[in-house]
PDB file of C-alpha atoms and ligand atoms in Angstrom:
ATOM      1  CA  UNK A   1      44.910  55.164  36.426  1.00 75.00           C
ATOM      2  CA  UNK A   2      45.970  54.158  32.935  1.00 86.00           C
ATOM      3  CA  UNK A   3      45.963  50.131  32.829  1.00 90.00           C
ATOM      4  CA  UNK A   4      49.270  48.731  33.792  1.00 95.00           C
ATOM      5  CA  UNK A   5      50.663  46.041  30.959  1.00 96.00           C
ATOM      6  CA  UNK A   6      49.696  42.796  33.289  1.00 97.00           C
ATOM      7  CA  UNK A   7      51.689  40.250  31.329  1.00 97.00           C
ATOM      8  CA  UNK A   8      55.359  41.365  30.065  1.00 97.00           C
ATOM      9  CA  UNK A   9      57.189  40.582  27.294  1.00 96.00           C
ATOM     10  CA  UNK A  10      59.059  37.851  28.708  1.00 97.00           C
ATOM     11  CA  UNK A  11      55.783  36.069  30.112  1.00 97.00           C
ATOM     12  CA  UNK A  12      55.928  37.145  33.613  1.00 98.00           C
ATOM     13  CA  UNK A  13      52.969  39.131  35.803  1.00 98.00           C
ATOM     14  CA  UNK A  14      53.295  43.076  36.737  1.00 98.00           C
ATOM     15  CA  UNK A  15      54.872  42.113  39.903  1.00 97.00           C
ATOM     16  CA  UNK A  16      57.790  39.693  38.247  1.00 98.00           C
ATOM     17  CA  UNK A  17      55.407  36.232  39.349  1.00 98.00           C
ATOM     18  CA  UNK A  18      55.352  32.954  36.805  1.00 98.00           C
ATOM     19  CA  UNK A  19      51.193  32.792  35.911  1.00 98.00           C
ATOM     20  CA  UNK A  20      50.933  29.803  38.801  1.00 98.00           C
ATOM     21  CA  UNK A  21      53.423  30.995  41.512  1.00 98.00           C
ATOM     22  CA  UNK A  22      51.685  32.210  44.686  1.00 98.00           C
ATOM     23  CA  UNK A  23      52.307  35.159  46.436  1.00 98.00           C
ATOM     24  CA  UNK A  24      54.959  34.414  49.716  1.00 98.00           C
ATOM     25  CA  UNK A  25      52.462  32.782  52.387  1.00 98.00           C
ATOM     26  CA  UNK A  26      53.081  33.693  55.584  1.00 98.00           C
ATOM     27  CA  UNK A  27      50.665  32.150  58.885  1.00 98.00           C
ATOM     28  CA  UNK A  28      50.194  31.554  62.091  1.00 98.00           C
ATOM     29  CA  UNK A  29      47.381  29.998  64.920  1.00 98.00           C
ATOM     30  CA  UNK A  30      46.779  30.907  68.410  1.00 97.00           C
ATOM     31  CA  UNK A  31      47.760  34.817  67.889  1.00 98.00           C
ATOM     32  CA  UNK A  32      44.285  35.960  70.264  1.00 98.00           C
ATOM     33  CA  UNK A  33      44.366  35.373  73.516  1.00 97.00           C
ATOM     34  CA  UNK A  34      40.978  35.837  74.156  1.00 97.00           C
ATOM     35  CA  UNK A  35      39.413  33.773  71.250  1.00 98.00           C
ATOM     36  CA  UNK A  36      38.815  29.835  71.553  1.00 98.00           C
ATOM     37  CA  UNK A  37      40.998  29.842  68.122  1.00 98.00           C
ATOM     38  CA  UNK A  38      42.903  32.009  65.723  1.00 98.00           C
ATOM     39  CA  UNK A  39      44.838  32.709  63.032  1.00 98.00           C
ATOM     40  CA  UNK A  40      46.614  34.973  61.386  1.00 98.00           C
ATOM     41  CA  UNK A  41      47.330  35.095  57.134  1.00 99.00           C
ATOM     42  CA  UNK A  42      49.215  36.967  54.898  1.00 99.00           C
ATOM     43  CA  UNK A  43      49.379  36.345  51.115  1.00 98.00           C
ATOM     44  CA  UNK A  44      51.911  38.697  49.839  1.00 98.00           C
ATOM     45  CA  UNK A  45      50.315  42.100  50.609  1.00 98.00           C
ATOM     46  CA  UNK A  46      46.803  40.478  51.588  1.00 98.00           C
ATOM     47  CA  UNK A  47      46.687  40.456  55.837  1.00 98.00           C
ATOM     48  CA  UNK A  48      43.816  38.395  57.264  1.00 98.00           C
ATOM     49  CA  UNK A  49      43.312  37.554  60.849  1.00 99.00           C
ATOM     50  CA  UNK A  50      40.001  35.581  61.941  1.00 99.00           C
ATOM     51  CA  UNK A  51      38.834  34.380  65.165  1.00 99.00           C
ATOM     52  CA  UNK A  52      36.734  31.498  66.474  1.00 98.00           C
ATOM     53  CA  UNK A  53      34.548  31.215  69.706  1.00 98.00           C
ATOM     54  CA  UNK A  54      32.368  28.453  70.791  1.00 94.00           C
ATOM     55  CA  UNK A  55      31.431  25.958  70.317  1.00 98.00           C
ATOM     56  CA  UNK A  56      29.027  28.408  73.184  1.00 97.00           C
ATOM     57  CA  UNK A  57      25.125  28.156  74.154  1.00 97.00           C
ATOM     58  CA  UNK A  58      23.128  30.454  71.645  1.00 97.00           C
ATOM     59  CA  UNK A  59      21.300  33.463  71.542  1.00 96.00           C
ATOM     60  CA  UNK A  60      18.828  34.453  71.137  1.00 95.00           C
ATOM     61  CA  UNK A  61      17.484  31.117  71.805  1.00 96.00           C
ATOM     62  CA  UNK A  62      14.711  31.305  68.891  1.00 97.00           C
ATOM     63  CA  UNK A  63      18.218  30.736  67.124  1.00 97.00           C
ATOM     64  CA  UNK A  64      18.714  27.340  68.647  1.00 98.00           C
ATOM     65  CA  UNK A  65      18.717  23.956  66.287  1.00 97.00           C
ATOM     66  CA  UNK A  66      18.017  21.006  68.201  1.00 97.00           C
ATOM     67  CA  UNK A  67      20.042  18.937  65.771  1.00 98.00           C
ATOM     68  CA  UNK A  68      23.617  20.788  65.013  1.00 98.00           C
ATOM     69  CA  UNK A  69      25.460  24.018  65.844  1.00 98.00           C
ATOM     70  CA  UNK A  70      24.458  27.031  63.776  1.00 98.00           C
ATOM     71  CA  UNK A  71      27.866  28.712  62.421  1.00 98.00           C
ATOM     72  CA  UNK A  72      28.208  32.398  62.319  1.00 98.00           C
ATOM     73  CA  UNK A  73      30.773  34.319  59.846  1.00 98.00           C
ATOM     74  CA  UNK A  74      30.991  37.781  60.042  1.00 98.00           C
ATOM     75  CA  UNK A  75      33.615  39.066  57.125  1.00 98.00           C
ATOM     76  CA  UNK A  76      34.724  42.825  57.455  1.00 98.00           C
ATOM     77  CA  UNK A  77      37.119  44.464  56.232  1.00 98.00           C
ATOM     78  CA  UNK A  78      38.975  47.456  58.540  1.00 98.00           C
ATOM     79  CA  UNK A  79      38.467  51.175  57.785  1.00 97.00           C
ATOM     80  CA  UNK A  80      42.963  51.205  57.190  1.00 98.00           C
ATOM     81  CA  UNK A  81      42.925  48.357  55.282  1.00 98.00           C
ATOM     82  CA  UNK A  82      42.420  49.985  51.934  1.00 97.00           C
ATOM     83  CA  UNK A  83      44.134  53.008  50.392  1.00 95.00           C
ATOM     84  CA  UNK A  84      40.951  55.135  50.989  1.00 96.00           C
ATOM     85  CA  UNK A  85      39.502  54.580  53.947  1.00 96.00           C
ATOM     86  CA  UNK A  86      36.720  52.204  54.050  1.00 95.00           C
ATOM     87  CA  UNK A  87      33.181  52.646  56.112  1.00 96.00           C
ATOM     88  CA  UNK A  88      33.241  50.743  58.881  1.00 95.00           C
ATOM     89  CA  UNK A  89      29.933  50.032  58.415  1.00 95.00           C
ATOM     90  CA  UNK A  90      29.027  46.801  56.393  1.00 94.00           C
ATOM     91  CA  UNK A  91      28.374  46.737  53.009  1.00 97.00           C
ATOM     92  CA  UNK A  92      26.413  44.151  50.814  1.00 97.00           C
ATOM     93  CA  UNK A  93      29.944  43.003  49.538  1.00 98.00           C
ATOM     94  CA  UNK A  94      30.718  42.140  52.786  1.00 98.00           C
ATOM     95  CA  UNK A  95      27.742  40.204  53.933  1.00 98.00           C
ATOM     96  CA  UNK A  96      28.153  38.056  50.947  1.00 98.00           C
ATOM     97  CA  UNK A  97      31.150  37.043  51.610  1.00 98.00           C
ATOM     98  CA  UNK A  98      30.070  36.248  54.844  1.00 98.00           C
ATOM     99  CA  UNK A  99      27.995  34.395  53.705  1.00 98.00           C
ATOM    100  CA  UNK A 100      30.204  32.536  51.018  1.00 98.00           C
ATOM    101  CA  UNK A 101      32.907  31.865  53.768  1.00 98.00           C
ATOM    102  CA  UNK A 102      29.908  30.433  56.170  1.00 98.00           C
ATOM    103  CA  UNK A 103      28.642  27.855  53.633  1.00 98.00           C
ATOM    104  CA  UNK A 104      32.243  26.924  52.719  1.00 98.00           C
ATOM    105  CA  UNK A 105      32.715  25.783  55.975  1.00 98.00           C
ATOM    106  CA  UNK A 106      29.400  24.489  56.956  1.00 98.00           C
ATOM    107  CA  UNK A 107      30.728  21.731  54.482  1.00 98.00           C
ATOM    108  CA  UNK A 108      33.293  20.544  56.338  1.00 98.00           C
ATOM    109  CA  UNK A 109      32.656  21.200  60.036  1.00 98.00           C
ATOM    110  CA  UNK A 110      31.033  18.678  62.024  1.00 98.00           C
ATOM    111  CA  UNK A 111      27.822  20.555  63.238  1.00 98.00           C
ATOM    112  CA  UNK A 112      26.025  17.732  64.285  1.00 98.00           C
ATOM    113  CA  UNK A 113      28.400  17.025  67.074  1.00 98.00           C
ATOM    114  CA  UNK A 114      27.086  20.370  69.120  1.00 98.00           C
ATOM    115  CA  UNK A 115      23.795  20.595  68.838  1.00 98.00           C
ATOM    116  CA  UNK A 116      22.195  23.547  70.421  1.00 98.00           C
ATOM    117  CA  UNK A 117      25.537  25.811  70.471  1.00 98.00           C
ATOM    118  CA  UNK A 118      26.352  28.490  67.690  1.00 98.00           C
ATOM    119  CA  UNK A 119      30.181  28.758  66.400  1.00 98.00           C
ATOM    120  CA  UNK A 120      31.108  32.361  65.704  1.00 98.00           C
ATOM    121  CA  UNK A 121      33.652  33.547  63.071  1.00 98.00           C
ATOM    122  CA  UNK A 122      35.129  36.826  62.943  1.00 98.00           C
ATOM    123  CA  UNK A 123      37.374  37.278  59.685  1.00 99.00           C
ATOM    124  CA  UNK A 124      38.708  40.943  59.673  1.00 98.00           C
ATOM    125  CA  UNK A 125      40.486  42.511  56.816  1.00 98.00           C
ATOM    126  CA  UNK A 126      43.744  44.275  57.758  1.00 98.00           C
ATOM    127  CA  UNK A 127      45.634  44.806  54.691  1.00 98.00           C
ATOM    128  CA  UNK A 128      43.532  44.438  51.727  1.00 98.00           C
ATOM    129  CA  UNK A 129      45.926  43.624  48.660  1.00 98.00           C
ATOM    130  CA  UNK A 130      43.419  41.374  46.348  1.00 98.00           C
ATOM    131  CA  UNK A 131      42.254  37.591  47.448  1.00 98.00           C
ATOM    132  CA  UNK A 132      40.956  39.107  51.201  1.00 98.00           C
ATOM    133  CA  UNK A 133      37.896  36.312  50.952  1.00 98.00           C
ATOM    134  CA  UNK A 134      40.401  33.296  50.279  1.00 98.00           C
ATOM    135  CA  UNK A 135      42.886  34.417  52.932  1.00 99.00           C
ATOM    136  CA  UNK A 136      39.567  34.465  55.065  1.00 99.00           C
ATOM    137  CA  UNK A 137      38.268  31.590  54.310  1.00 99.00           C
ATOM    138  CA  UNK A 138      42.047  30.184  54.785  1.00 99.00           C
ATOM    139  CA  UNK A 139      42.459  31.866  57.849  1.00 99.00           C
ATOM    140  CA  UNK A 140      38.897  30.519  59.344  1.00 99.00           C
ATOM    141  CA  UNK A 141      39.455  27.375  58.654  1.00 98.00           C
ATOM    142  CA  UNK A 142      42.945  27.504  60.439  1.00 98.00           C
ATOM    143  CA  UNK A 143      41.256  29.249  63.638  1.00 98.00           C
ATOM    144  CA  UNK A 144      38.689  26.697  63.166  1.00 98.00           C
ATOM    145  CA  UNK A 145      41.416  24.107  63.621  1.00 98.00           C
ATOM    146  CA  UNK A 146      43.051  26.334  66.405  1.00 98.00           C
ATOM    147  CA  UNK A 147      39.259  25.703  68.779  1.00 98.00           C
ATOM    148  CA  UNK A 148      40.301  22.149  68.077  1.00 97.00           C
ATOM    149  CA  UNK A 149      36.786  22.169  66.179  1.00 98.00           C
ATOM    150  CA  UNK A 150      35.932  18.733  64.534  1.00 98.00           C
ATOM    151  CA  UNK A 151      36.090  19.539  60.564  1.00 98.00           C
ATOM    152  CA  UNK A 152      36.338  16.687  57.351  1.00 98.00           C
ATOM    153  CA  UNK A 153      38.861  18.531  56.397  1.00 98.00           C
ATOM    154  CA  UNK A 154      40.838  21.656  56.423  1.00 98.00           C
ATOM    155  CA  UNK A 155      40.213  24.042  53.561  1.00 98.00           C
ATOM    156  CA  UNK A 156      42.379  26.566  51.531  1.00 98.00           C
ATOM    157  CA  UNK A 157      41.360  29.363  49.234  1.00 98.00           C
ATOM    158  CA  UNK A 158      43.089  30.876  46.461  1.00 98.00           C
ATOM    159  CA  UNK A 159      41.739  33.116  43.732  1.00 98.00           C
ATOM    160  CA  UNK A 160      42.569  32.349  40.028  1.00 98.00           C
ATOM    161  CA  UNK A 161      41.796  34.804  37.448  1.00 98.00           C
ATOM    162  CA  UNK A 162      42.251  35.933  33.831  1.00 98.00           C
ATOM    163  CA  UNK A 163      44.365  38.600  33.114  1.00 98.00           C
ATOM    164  CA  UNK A 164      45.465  39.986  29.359  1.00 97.00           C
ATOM    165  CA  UNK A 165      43.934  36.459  28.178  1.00 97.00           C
ATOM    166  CA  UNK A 166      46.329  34.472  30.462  1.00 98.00           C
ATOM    167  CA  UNK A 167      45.206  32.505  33.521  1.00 98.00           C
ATOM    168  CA  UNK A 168      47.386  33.465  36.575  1.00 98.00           C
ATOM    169  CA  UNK A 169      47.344  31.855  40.205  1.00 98.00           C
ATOM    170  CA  UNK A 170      46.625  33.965  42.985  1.00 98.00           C
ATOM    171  CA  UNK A 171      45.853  37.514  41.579  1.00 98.00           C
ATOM    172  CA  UNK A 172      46.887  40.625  43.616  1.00 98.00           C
ATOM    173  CA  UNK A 173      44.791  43.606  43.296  1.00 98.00           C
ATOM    174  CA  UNK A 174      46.238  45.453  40.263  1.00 98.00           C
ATOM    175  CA  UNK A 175      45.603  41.872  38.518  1.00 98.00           C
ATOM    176  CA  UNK A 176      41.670  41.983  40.232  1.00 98.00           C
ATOM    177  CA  UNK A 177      41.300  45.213  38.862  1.00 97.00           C
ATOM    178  CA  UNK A 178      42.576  45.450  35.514  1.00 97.00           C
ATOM    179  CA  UNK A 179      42.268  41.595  34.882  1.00 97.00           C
ATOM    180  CA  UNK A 180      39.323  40.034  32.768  1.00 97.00           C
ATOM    181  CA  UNK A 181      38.114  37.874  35.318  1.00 98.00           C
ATOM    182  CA  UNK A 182      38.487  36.462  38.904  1.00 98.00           C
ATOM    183  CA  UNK A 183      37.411  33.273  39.696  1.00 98.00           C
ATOM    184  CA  UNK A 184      38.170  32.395  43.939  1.00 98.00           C
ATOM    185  CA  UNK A 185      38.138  28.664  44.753  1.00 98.00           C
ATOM    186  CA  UNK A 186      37.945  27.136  47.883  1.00 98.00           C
ATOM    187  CA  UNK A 187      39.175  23.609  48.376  1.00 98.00           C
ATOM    188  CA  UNK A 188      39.559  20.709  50.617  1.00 98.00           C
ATOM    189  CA  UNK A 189      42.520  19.072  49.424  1.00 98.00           C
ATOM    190  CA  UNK A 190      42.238  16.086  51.831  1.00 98.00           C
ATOM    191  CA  UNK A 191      38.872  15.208  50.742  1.00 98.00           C
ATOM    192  CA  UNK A 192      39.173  16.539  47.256  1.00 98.00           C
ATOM    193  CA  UNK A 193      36.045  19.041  47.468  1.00 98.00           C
ATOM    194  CA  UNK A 194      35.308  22.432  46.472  1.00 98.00           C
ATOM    195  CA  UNK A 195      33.261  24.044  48.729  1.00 98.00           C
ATOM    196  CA  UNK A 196      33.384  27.793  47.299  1.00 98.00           C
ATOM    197  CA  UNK A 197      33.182  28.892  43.627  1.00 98.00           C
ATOM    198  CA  UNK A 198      33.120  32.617  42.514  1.00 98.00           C
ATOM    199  CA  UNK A 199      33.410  33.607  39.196  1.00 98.00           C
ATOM    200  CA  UNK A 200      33.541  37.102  38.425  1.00 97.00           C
ATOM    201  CA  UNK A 201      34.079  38.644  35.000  1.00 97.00           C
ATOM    202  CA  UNK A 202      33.824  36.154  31.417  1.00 95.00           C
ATOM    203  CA  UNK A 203      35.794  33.200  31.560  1.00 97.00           C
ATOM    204  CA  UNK A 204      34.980  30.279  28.474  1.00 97.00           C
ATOM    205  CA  UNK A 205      34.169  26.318  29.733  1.00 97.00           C
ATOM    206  CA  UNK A 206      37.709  25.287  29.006  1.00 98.00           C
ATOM    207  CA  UNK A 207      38.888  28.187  31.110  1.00 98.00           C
ATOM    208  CA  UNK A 208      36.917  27.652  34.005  1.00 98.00           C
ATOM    209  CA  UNK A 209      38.046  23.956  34.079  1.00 98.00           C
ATOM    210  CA  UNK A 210      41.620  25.153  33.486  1.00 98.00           C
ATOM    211  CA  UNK A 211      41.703  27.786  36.574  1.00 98.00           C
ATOM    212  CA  UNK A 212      40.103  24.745  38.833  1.00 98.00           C
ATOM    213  CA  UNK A 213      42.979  22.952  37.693  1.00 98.00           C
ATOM    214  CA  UNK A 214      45.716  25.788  38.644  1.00 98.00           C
ATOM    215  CA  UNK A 215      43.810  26.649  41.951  1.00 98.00           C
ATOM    216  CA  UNK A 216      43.683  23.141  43.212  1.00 98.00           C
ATOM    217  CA  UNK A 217      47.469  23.488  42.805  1.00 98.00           C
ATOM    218  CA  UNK A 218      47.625  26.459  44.681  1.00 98.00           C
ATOM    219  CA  UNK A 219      45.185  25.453  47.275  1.00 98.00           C
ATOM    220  CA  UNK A 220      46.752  21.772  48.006  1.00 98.00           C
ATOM    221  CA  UNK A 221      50.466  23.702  48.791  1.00 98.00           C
ATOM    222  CA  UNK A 222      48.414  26.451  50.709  1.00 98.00           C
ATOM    223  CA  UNK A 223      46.519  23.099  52.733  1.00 98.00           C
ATOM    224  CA  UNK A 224      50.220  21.897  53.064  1.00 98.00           C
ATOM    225  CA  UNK A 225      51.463  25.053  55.452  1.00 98.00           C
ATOM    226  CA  UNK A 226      48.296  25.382  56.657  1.00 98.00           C
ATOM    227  CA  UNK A 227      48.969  21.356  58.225  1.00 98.00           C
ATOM    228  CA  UNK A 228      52.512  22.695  59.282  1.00 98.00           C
ATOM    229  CA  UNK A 229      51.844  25.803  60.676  1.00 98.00           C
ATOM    230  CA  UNK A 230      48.974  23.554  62.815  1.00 97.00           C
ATOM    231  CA  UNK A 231      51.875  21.260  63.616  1.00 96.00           C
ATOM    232  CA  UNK A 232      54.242  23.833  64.334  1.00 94.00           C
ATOM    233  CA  UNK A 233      52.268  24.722  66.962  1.00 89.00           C
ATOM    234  CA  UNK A 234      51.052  21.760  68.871  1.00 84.00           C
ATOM    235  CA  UNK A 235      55.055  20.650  69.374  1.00 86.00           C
ATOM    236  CA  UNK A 236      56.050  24.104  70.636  1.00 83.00           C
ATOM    237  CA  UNK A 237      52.881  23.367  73.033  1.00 82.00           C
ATOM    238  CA  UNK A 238      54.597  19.779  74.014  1.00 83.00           C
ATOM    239  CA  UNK A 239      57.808  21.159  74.109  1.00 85.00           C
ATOM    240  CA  UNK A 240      57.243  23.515  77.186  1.00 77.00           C
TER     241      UNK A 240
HETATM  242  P1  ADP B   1      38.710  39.727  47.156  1.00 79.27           P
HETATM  243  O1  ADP B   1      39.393  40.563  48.187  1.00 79.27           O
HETATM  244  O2  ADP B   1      38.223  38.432  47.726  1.00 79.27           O
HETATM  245  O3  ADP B   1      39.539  39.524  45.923  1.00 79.27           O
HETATM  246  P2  ADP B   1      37.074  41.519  45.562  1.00 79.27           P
HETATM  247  O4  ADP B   1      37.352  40.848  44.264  1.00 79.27           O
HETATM  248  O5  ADP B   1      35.692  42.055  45.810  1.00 79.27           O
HETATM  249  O6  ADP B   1      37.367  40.495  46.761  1.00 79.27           O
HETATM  250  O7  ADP B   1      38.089  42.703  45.807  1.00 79.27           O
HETATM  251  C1  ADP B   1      39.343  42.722  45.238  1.00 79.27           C
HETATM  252  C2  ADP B   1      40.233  43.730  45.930  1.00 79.27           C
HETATM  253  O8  ADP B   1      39.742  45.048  45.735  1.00 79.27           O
HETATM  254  C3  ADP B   1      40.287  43.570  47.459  1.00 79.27           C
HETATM  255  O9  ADP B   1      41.161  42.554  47.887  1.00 79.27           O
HETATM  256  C4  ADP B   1      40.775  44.931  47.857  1.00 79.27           C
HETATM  257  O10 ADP B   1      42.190  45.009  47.683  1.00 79.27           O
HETATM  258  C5  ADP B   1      40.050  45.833  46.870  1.00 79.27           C
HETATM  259  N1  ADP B   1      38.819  46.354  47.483  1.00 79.27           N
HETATM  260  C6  ADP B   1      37.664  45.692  47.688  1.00 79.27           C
HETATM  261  N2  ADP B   1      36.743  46.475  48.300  1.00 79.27           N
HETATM  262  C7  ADP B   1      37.329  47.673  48.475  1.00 79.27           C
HETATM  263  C8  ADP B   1      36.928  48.917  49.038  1.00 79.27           C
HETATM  264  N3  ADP B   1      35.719  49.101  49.566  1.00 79.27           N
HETATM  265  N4  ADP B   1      37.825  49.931  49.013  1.00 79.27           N
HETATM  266  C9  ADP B   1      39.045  49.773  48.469  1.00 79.27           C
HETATM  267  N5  ADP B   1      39.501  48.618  47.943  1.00 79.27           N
HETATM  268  C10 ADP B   1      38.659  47.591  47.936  1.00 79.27           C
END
C-alpha cells in the first residue's frame, strides 16, 4: 500500500484526531469469571483483555523465592486479531513484550508481601489496531487491581510516536506503520514513574523529552478512568 498522507492540510491525523487526542477509551474489570481479576480495554480499534490468578503456591517449586512472589506475563496476541491471520504460536515479538509488561509491573506490585506464590498474567490480543502492549500493560494493571493485588500504584500505557515530523498521542496502526517512530510509555501517574520505555524508529533528544511530555498527558487521563472504572465497580458491588 502506497503511504497514506498522515498529517492533513488542516493539521489533523488520517483518522480526523488533534496530534494529542486519544483514541475513545472504553474499560471494564471483573469480565472472567474464572480469573482472580480482569479486565477488559479498548483504545479505539485496539481490544485487550488480560487476566490475573494468584497470588497461588508455585510450580515447579525450583521456581519458588523465599523472599517475594515471582510474577508471570504471558502477552499473545489471537490468531483473528490481525487482518491476516496470525500463528498462534509465540513469536520473539511476543515474548518481549512479555517481558516488557512483566518488569513494568514488577515496579509497582508489592511482591514482597507473598513470598513463595507466583502471580500469573495472561494479556491476550483480540483486536489488534496499533498500541496492543499499552492497552496490555493498561489492562494488567487494571486486572491486577481487580485480584485486589497490593500495587504503589496503578499504571497506564500509551504509545506516542512521530509521524510526517509531528509528534501525535496514541498512534493507531496506519500511524505505527507509516510513522517515523513509536515510542510506548508506561506510567504511574500517582507516583510519577515510568516504568516502561520503548523507542522504536529515530526520534532527536528534544523529541524524546517532548513525547514523555504528551504521553504523561495521555497516560494520567487514561490512570483517571482506569480509577473510575475500579470505582464503578466496587459501588455496583455495595449496591446489591
Ligand atoms: P504495539 O501493538 O504495542 O504497537 P508493534 O509496534 O509491534 O506493537 O505493532 C504495531 C501494530 O502492528 C500492532 O498493534 C498490530 O496492529 C500490528 N501487528 C503487529 N504484529 C502483527 C502481526 N504479526 N500481524 C499483523 N499485524 C501485526
Amino acid at each position: 500500500m502506497e503511504k497514506p498522507v498522515l498529517i492533513r492540510e488542516d493539521g489533523l491525523r488520517h483518522d480526523g484526531r488533534k496530534p494529542g487526542e486519544l483514541r475513545p477509551i472504553r474499560m471494564e474489570v471483573g469480565v472472567l469469571k474464572n480469573s482472580d481479576g480482569s479486565a477488559i480495554v479498548e483504545y479505539g480499534g485496539t481490544k485487550v483483555i488480560a487476566a490475573v490468578y494468584g497470588p497461588r503456591e508455585t510450580y515447579p517449586k525450583h521456581l519458588i523465592l523465599p523472599d517475594r512472589a515471582i510474577i508471570r506475563c504471558r502477552y499473545h496476541m489471537s490468531p483473528f486479531s490481525t487482518s491476516e491471520r496470525k500463528s498462534p504460536a509465540p513469536s520473539r515479538r511476543e515474548i518481549e513484550l512479555s517481558k516488557v509488561i512483566r518488569e513494568a509491573l514488577e515496579a509497582v506490585v508489592f511482591t514482597e508481601l507473598f513470598p513463595r506464590t507466583t502471580i500469573d498474567i495472561f494479556i491476550e490480543v483480540l483486536q489488534a489496531d496499533g498500541g496492543t502492549r499499552t492497552a496490555g500493560l493498561t489492562a494488567a494493571s487494571l486486572a491486577l487491581a481487580d485480584a485486589g493485588i497490593p500495587m504503589r500504584d496503578l499504571v497506564a500505557g500509551v504509545a506516542v510516536g512521530k509521524v510526517d515530523g509531528v509528534l501525535v498521542l496514541d498512534i493507531d496502526e496506519v500511524e505505527d506503520e507509516y510513522g517515523e517512530a513509536d515510542m510506548p510509555v508506561g506510567y504511574a501517574a500517582g507516583i510519577d514513574e515510568i516504568v516502561l520505555l520503548q523507542l522504536n524508529g529515530v526520534m532527536t533528544k528534544d523529541e524524546v523529552l517532548e513525547g514523555i511530555k504528551l504521553a504523561k498527558k495521555g497516560a494520567e487521563h487514561i490512570y483517571k478512568v482506569m480509577k473510575e472504572t475500579l470505582y464503578k465497580k466496587y459501588l455496583k458491588a455495595l449496591e446489591s
